[in-house]
Short mmCIF file of C-alpha atoms in Angstrom, two decimals:
data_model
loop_
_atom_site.label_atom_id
_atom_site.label_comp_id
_atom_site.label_asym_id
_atom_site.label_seq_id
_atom_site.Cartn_x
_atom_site.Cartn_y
_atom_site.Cartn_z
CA UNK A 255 0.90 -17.48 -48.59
CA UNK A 256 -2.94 -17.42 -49.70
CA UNK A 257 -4.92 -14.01 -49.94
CA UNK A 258 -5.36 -12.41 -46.40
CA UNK A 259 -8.62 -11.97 -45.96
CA UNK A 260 -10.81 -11.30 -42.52
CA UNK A 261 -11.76 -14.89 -42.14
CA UNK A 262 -7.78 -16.26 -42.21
CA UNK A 263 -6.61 -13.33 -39.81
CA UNK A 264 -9.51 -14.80 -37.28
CA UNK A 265 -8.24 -17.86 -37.37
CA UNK A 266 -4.82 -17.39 -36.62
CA UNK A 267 -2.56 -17.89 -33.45
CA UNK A 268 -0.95 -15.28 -31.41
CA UNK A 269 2.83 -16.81 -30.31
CA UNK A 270 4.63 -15.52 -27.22
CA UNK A 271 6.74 -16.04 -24.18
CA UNK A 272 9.34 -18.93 -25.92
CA UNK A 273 11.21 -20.44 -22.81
CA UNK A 274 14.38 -22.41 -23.54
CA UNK A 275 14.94 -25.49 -21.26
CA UNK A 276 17.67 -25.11 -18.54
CA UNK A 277 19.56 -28.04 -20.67
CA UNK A 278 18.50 -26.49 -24.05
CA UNK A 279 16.70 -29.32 -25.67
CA UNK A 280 13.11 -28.00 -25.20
CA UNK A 281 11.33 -24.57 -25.62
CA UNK A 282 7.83 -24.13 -24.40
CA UNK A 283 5.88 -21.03 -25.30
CA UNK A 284 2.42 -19.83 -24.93
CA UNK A 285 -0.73 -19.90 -27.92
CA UNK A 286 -3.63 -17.96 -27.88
CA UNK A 287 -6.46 -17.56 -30.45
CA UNK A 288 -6.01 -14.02 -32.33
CA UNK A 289 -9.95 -14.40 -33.20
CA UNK A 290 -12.65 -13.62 -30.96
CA UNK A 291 -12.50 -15.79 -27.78
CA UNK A 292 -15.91 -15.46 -25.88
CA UNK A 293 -16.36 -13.63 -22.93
CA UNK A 294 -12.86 -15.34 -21.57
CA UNK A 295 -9.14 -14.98 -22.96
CA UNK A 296 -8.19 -18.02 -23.56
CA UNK A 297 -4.40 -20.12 -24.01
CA UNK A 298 -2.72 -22.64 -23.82
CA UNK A 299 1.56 -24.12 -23.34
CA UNK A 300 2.85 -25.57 -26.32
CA UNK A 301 6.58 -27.91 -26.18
CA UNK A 302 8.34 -28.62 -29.10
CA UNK A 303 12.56 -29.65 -29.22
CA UNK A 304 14.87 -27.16 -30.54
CA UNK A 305 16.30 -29.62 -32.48
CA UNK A 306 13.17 -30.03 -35.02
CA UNK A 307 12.63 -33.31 -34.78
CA UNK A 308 9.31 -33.66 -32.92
CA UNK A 309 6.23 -31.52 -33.92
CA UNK A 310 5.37 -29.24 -31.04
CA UNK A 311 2.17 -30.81 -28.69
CA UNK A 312 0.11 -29.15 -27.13
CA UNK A 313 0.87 -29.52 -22.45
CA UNK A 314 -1.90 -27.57 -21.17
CA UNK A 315 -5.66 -28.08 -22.34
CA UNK A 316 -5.95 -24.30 -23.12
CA UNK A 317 -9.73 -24.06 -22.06
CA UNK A 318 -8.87 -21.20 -19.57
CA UNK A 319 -5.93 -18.42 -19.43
CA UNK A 320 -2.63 -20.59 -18.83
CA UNK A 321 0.55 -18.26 -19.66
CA UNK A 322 3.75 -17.25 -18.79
CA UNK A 323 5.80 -20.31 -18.12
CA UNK A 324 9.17 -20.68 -16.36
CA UNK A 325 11.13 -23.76 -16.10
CA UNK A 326 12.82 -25.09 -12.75
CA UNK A 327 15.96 -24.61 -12.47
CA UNK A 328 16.60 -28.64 -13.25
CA UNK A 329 14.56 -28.59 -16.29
CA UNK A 330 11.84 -31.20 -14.86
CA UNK A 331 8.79 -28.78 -14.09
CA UNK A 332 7.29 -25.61 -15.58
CA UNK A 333 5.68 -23.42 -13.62
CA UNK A 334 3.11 -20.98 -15.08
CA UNK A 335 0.07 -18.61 -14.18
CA UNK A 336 -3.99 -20.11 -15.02
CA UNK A 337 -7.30 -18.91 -14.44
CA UNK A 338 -8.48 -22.28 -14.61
CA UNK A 339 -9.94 -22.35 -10.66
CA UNK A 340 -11.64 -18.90 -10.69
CA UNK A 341 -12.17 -17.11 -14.36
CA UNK A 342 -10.03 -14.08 -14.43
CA UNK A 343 -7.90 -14.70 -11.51
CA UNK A 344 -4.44 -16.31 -12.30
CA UNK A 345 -2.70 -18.62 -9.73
CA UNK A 346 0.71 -20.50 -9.75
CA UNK A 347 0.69 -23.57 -11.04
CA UNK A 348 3.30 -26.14 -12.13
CA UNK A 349 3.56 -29.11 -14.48
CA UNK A 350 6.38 -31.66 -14.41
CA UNK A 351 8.06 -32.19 -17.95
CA UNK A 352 7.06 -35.53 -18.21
CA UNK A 353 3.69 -34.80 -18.61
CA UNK A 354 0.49 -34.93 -16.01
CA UNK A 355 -2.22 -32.92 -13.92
CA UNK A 356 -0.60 -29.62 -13.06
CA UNK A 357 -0.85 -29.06 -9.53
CA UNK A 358 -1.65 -25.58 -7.93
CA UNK A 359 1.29 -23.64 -5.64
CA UNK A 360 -0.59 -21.11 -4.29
CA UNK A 361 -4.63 -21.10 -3.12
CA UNK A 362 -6.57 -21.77 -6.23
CA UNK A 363 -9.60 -20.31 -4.66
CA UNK A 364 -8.17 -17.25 -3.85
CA UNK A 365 -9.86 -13.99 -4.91
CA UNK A 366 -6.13 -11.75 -5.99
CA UNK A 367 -4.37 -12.52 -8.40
CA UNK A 368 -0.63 -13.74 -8.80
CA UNK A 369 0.95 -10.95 -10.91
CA UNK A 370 4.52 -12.27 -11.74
CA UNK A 371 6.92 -14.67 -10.36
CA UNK A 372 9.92 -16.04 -10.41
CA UNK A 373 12.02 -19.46 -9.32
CA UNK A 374 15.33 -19.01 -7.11
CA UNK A 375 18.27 -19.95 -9.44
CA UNK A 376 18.60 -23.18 -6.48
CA UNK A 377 15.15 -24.11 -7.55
CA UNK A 378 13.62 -24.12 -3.59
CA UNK A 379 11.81 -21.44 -3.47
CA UNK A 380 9.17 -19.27 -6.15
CA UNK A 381 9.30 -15.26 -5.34
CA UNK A 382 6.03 -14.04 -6.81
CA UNK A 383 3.62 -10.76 -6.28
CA UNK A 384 0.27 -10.72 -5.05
CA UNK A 385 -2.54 -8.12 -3.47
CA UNK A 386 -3.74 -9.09 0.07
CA UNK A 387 -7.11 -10.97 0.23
CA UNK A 388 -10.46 -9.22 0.79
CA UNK A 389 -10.68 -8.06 4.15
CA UNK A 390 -14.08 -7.92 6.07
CA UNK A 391 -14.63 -4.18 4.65
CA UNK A 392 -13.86 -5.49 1.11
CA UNK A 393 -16.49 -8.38 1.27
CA UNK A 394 -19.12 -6.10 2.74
CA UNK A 395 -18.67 -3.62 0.06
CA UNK A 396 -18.71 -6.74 -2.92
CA UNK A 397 -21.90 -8.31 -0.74
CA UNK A 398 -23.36 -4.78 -1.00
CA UNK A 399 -22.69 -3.95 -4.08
CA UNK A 400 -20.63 -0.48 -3.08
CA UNK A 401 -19.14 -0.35 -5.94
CA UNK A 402 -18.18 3.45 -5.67
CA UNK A 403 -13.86 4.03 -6.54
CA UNK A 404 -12.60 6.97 -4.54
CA UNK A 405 -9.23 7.72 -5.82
CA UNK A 406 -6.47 6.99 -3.45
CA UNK A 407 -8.13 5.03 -1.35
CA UNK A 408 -8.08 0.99 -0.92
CA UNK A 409 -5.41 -0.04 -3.35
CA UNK A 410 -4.67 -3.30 -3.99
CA UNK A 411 -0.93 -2.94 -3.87
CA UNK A 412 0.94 -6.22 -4.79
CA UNK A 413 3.25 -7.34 -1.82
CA UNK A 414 6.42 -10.07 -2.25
CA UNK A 415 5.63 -14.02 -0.64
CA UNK A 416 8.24 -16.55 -1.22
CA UNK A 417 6.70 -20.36 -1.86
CA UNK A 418 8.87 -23.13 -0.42
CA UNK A 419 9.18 -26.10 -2.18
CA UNK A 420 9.83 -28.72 0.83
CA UNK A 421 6.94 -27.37 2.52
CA UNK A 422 4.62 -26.30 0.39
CA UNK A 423 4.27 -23.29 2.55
CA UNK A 424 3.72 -19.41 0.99
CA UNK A 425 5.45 -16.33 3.07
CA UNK A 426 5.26 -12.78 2.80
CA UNK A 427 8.80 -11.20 2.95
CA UNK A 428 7.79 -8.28 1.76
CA UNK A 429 4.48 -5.61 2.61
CA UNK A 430 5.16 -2.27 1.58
CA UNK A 431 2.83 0.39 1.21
CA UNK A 432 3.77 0.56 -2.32
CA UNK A 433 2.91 -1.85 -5.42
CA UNK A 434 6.09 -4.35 -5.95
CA UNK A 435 5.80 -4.21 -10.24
CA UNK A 436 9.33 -5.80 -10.47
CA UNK A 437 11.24 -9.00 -8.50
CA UNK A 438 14.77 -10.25 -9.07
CA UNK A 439 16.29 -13.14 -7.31
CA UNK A 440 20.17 -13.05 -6.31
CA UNK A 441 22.41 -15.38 -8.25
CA UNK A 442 22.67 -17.33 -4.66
CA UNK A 443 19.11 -17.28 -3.73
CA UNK A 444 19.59 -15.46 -0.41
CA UNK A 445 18.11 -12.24 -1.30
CA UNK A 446 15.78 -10.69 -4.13
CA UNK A 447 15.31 -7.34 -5.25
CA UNK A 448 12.45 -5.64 -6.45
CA UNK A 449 10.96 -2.16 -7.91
CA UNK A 450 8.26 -0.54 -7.12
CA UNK A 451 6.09 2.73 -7.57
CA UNK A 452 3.33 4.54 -5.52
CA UNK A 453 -0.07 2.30 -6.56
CA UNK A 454 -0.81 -0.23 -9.15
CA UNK A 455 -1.39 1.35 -12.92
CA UNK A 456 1.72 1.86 -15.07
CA UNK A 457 0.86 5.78 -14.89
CA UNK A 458 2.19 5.58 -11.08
CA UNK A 459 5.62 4.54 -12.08
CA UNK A 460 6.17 8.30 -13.98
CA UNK A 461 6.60 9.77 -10.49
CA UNK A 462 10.17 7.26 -9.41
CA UNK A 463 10.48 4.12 -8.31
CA UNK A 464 12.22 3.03 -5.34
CA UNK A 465 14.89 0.07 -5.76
CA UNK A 466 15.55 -2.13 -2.92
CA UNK A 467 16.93 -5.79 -1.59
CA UNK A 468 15.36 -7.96 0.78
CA UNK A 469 17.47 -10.57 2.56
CA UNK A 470 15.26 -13.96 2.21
CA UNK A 471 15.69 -14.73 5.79
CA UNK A 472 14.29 -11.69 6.66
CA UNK A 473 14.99 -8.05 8.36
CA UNK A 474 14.24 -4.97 7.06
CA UNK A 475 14.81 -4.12 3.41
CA UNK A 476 17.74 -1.76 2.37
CA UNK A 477 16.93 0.71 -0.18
CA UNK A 478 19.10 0.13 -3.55
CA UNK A 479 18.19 3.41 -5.12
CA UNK A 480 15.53 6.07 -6.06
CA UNK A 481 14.93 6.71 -9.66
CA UNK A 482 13.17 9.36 -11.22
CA UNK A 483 11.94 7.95 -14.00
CA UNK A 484 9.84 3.87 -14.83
CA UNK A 485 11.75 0.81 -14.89
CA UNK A 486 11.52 -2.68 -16.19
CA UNK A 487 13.23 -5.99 -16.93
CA UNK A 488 14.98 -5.79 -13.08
CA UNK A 489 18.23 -8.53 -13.09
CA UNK A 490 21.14 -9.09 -11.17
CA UNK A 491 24.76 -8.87 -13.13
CA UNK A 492 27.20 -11.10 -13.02
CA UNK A 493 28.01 -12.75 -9.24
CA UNK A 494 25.30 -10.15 -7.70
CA UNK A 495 27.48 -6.99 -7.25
CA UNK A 496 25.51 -4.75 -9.62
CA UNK A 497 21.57 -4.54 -10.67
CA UNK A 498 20.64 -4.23 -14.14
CA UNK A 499 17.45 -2.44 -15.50
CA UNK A 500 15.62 -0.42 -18.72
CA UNK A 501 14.63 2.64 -18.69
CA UNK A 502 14.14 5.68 -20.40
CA UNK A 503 16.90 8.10 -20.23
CA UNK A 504 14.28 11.25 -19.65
CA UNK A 505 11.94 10.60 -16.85
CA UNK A 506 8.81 10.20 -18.99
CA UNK A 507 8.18 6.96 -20.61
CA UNK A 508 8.21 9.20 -24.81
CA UNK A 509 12.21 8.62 -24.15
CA UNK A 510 14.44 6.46 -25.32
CA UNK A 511 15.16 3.22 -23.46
CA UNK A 512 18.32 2.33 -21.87
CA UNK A 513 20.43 -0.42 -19.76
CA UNK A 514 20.87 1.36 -16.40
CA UNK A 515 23.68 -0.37 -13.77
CA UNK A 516 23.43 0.56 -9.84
CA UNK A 517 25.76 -1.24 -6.89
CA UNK A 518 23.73 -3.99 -5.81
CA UNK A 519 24.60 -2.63 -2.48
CA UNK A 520 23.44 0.87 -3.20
CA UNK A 521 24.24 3.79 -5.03
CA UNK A 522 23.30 5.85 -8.13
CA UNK A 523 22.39 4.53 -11.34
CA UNK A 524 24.13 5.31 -14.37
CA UNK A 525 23.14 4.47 -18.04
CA UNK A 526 25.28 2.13 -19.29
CA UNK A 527 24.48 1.16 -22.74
CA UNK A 528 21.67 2.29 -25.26
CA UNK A 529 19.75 5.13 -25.55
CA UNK A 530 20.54 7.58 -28.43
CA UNK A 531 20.67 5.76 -31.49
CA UNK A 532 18.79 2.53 -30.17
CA UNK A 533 16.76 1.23 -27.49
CA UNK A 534 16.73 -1.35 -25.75
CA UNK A 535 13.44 -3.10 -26.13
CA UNK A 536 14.22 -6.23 -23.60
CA UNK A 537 16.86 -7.70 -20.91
CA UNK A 538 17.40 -11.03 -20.10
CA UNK A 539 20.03 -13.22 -17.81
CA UNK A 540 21.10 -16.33 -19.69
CA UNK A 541 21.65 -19.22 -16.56
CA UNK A 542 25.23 -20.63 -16.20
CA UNK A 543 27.05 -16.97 -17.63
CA UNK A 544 27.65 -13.71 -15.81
CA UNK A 545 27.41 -11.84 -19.07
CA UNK A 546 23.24 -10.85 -19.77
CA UNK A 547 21.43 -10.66 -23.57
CA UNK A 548 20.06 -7.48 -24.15
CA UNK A 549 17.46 -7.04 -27.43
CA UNK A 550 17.98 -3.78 -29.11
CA UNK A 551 15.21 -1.53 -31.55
CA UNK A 552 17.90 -0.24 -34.34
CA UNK A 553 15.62 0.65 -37.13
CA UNK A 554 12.64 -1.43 -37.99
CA UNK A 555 14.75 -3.83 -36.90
CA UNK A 556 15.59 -6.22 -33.82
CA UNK A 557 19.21 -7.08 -33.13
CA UNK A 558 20.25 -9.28 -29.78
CA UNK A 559 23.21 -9.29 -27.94
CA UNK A 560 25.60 -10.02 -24.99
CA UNK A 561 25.93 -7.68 -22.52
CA UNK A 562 29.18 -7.10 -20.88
CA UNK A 563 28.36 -5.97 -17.40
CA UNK A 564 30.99 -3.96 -16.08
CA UNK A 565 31.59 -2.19 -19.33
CA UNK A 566 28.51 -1.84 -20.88
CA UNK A 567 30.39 -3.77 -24.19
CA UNK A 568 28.08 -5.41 -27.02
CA UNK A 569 28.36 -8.40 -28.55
CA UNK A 570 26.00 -8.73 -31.05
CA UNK A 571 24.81 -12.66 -32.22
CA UNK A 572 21.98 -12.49 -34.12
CA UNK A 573 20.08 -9.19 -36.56
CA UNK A 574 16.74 -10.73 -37.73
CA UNK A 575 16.53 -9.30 -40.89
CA UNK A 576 20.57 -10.44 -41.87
CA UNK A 577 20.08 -13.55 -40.54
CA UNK A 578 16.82 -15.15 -41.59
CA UNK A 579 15.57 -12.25 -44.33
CA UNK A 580 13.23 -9.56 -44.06
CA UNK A 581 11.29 -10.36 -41.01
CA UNK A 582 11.44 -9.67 -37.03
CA UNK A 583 11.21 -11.07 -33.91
CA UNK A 584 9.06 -10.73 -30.73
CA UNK A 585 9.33 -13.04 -27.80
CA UNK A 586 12.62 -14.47 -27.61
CA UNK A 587 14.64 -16.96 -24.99
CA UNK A 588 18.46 -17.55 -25.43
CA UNK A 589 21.20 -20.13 -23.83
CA UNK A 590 24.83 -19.50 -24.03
CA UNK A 591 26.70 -22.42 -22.94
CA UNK A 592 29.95 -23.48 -22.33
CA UNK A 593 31.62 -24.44 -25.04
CA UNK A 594 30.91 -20.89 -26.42
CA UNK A 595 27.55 -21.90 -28.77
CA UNK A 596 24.48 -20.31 -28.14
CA UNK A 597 20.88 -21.48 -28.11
CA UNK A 598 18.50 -19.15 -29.50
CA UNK A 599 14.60 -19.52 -29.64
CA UNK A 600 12.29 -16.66 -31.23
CA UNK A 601 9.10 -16.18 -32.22
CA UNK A 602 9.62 -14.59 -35.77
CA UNK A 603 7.78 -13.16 -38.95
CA UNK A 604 7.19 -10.65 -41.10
CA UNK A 605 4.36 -8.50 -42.89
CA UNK A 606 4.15 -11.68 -45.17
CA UNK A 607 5.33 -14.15 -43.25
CA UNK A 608 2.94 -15.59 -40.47
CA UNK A 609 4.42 -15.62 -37.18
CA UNK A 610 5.67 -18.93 -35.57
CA UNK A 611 8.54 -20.56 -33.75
CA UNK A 612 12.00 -20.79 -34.53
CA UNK A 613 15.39 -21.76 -33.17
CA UNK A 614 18.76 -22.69 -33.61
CA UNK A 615 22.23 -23.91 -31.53
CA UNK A 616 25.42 -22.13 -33.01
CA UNK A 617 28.88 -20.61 -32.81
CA UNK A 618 29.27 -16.87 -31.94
CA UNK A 619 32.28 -16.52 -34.42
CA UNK A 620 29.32 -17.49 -37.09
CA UNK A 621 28.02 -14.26 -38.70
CA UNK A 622 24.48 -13.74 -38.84
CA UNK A 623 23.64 -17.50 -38.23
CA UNK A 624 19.85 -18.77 -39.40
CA UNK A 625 17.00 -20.60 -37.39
CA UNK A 626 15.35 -23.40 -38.10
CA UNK A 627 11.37 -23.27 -37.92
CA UNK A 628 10.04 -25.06 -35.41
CA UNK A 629 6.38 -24.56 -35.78
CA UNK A 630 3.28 -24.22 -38.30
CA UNK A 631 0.35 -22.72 -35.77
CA UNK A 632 -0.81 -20.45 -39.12
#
């Protein structure tokens, strides 16, 4: 690697967000200029096979913000957040596989932004979180220039709409008085639960979060559970009998992070794995298995694994520094399919190692298997 001097730094790429196709063929993950960008951020989607043999191309022009992209559930579209309408404010979007003009799934002129989303495992509907639109008192005040921020008053607290894909239509289910941080759809895509905390700003969520399911046809929402402390990475387990979260196992976010487990009817949460020696730093469901991939902080180092639901078991597949030598990963997107292999993509490097794409397909009875590099953004 040549001398590392201000100019090369500048000129490198920031990797993040790798998203395995539902098939396992494709990743797609997000670039973004590490150097000084103007007065916007800007990114773009990169695709590349996990298989190596095409170099990864560039899918979305990357003249505005595109990010975060999540494939349909049948592998043919990806679906991602851009700026590219009105600077600063992200809207849905998707983009079929195959290439073309992405084509906007909610308002692109509207004024809030889409905070996160997520498809329905049946791939007919997108769950995502946005504020309401200016009101009449909000455009007078922006016409006016009144400016002035009273605490507490006139939040712009996300609520939960549902886009339809046979219509085209956008629904809210959900309008709380409180901002919806977190959304989880059901493994049958009749219901979705979410988290959420008193007002936007992640210093809200130290005072509890409330837990709760919304049916998507509708009727009130039933309250999962109350938790004293933040929460992140929201799933459901398994056939949709339990929720899974992180957290920290104090209620202040200088704790250690855990996987909690509460009845997806209702109940109390109870840690179930993590927490004292290790933390978990991330949570994700892998499509097609009940069982979830947790990524665990043991040292300086990274280790993923498969979750065991009901008993909070561990099955570790892949320790970054064992497997591919000194180094660590970041982003990260893994497949487990059904002849017992696993799919693994990760953004990966090290204090001399630039970061860039990796991946692999192997057996879990393989110990600490390697990855293949995929990219050379650096």
């Amino acid at each position: 690697m040549a001398e590392l001097m201000p100019e090369l730094v500048a000129g490198m790429c920031v990797l993040s967000d790798p998203q395995l196709s539902p098939d396992g063929r494709w990743v797609v993950y997000v670039v973004a200029p590490m150097g000084k960008q103007g007065e916007h951020p800007q990114s773009a989607l990169w695709l590349v096979p996990v298989d190596g043999s095409e170099a990864p191309r560039q899918f979305t022009n990357g003249v505005s913000e595109d990010c975060r992209p999540r494939w349909s559930p049948d592998g043919t579209q990806i679906a991602f957040l851009s700026d590219r309408a009105r600077r600063g404010t992200a809207q849905l979007y998707a983009i079929p596989l195959a290439g073309g003009e992405a084509r906007p799934l909610t308002l692109p002129g509207n004024e809030r932004p889409v905070c996160t989303f997520a498809w329905s495992p049946d791939g007919g509907h997108i769950a995502f979180t946005s504020a309401d639109e200016p009101d009449t008192e909000d455009k007078r005040r922006a016409k006016e220039r009144d400016d002035a921020d009273v605490f507490g008053e006139r939040r712009q607290v996300a609520r939960m709409r549902v886009w339809e894909a046979v219509s085209g239509e956008v629904r809210t289910v959900h309008a709380p008085t409180r901002h919806i941080a977190e959304l989880a759809w059901s493994p049958h895509s009749d219901a979705l639960a979410c988290i959420s905390w008193e007002a936007p700003g992640i210093e809200y969520s130290e005072r509890g979060i409330v837990c709760e399911r919304i049916a998507l046809a509708g009727g009130p929402p039933q309250t999962v559970c109350l938790f004293a402390g933040t929460a992140t990475a929201l799933m459901w387990a398994g056939a949709g009998d339990a929720l899974l979260f992180i957290a920290t196992v104090s209620d202040n976010l200088q704790g250690s992070w855990a996987v909690w487990s509460v009845p997806a009817t209702g109940g109390q949460p109870r840690r179930l794995v993590l927490g004292e020696d290790s933390c978990a730093r991330d949570l994700f469901q892998s499509p097609g298995t009940p069982r979830a991939a947790v990524a665990i902080a043991s040292g300086l180092n990274t280790v993923l694994a498969w979750l065991e639901p009901a008993s909070g078991a561990l099955e570790p597949f892949y320790h970054a520094s064992q497997s591919d030598g000194p180094a660590d990963i970041t982003g990260w997107s893994v497949l487990r399919e059904a002849d017992d292999a696993t799919t693994l993509v990760a953004v990966r490097g090290s204090g001399t190692q630039p970061w860039e794409m990796w991946g692999g397909r192997f057996q879990l009875q393989r110990r600490y298997p390697t990855l293949r590099k995929l990219s050379a953004h650096q």
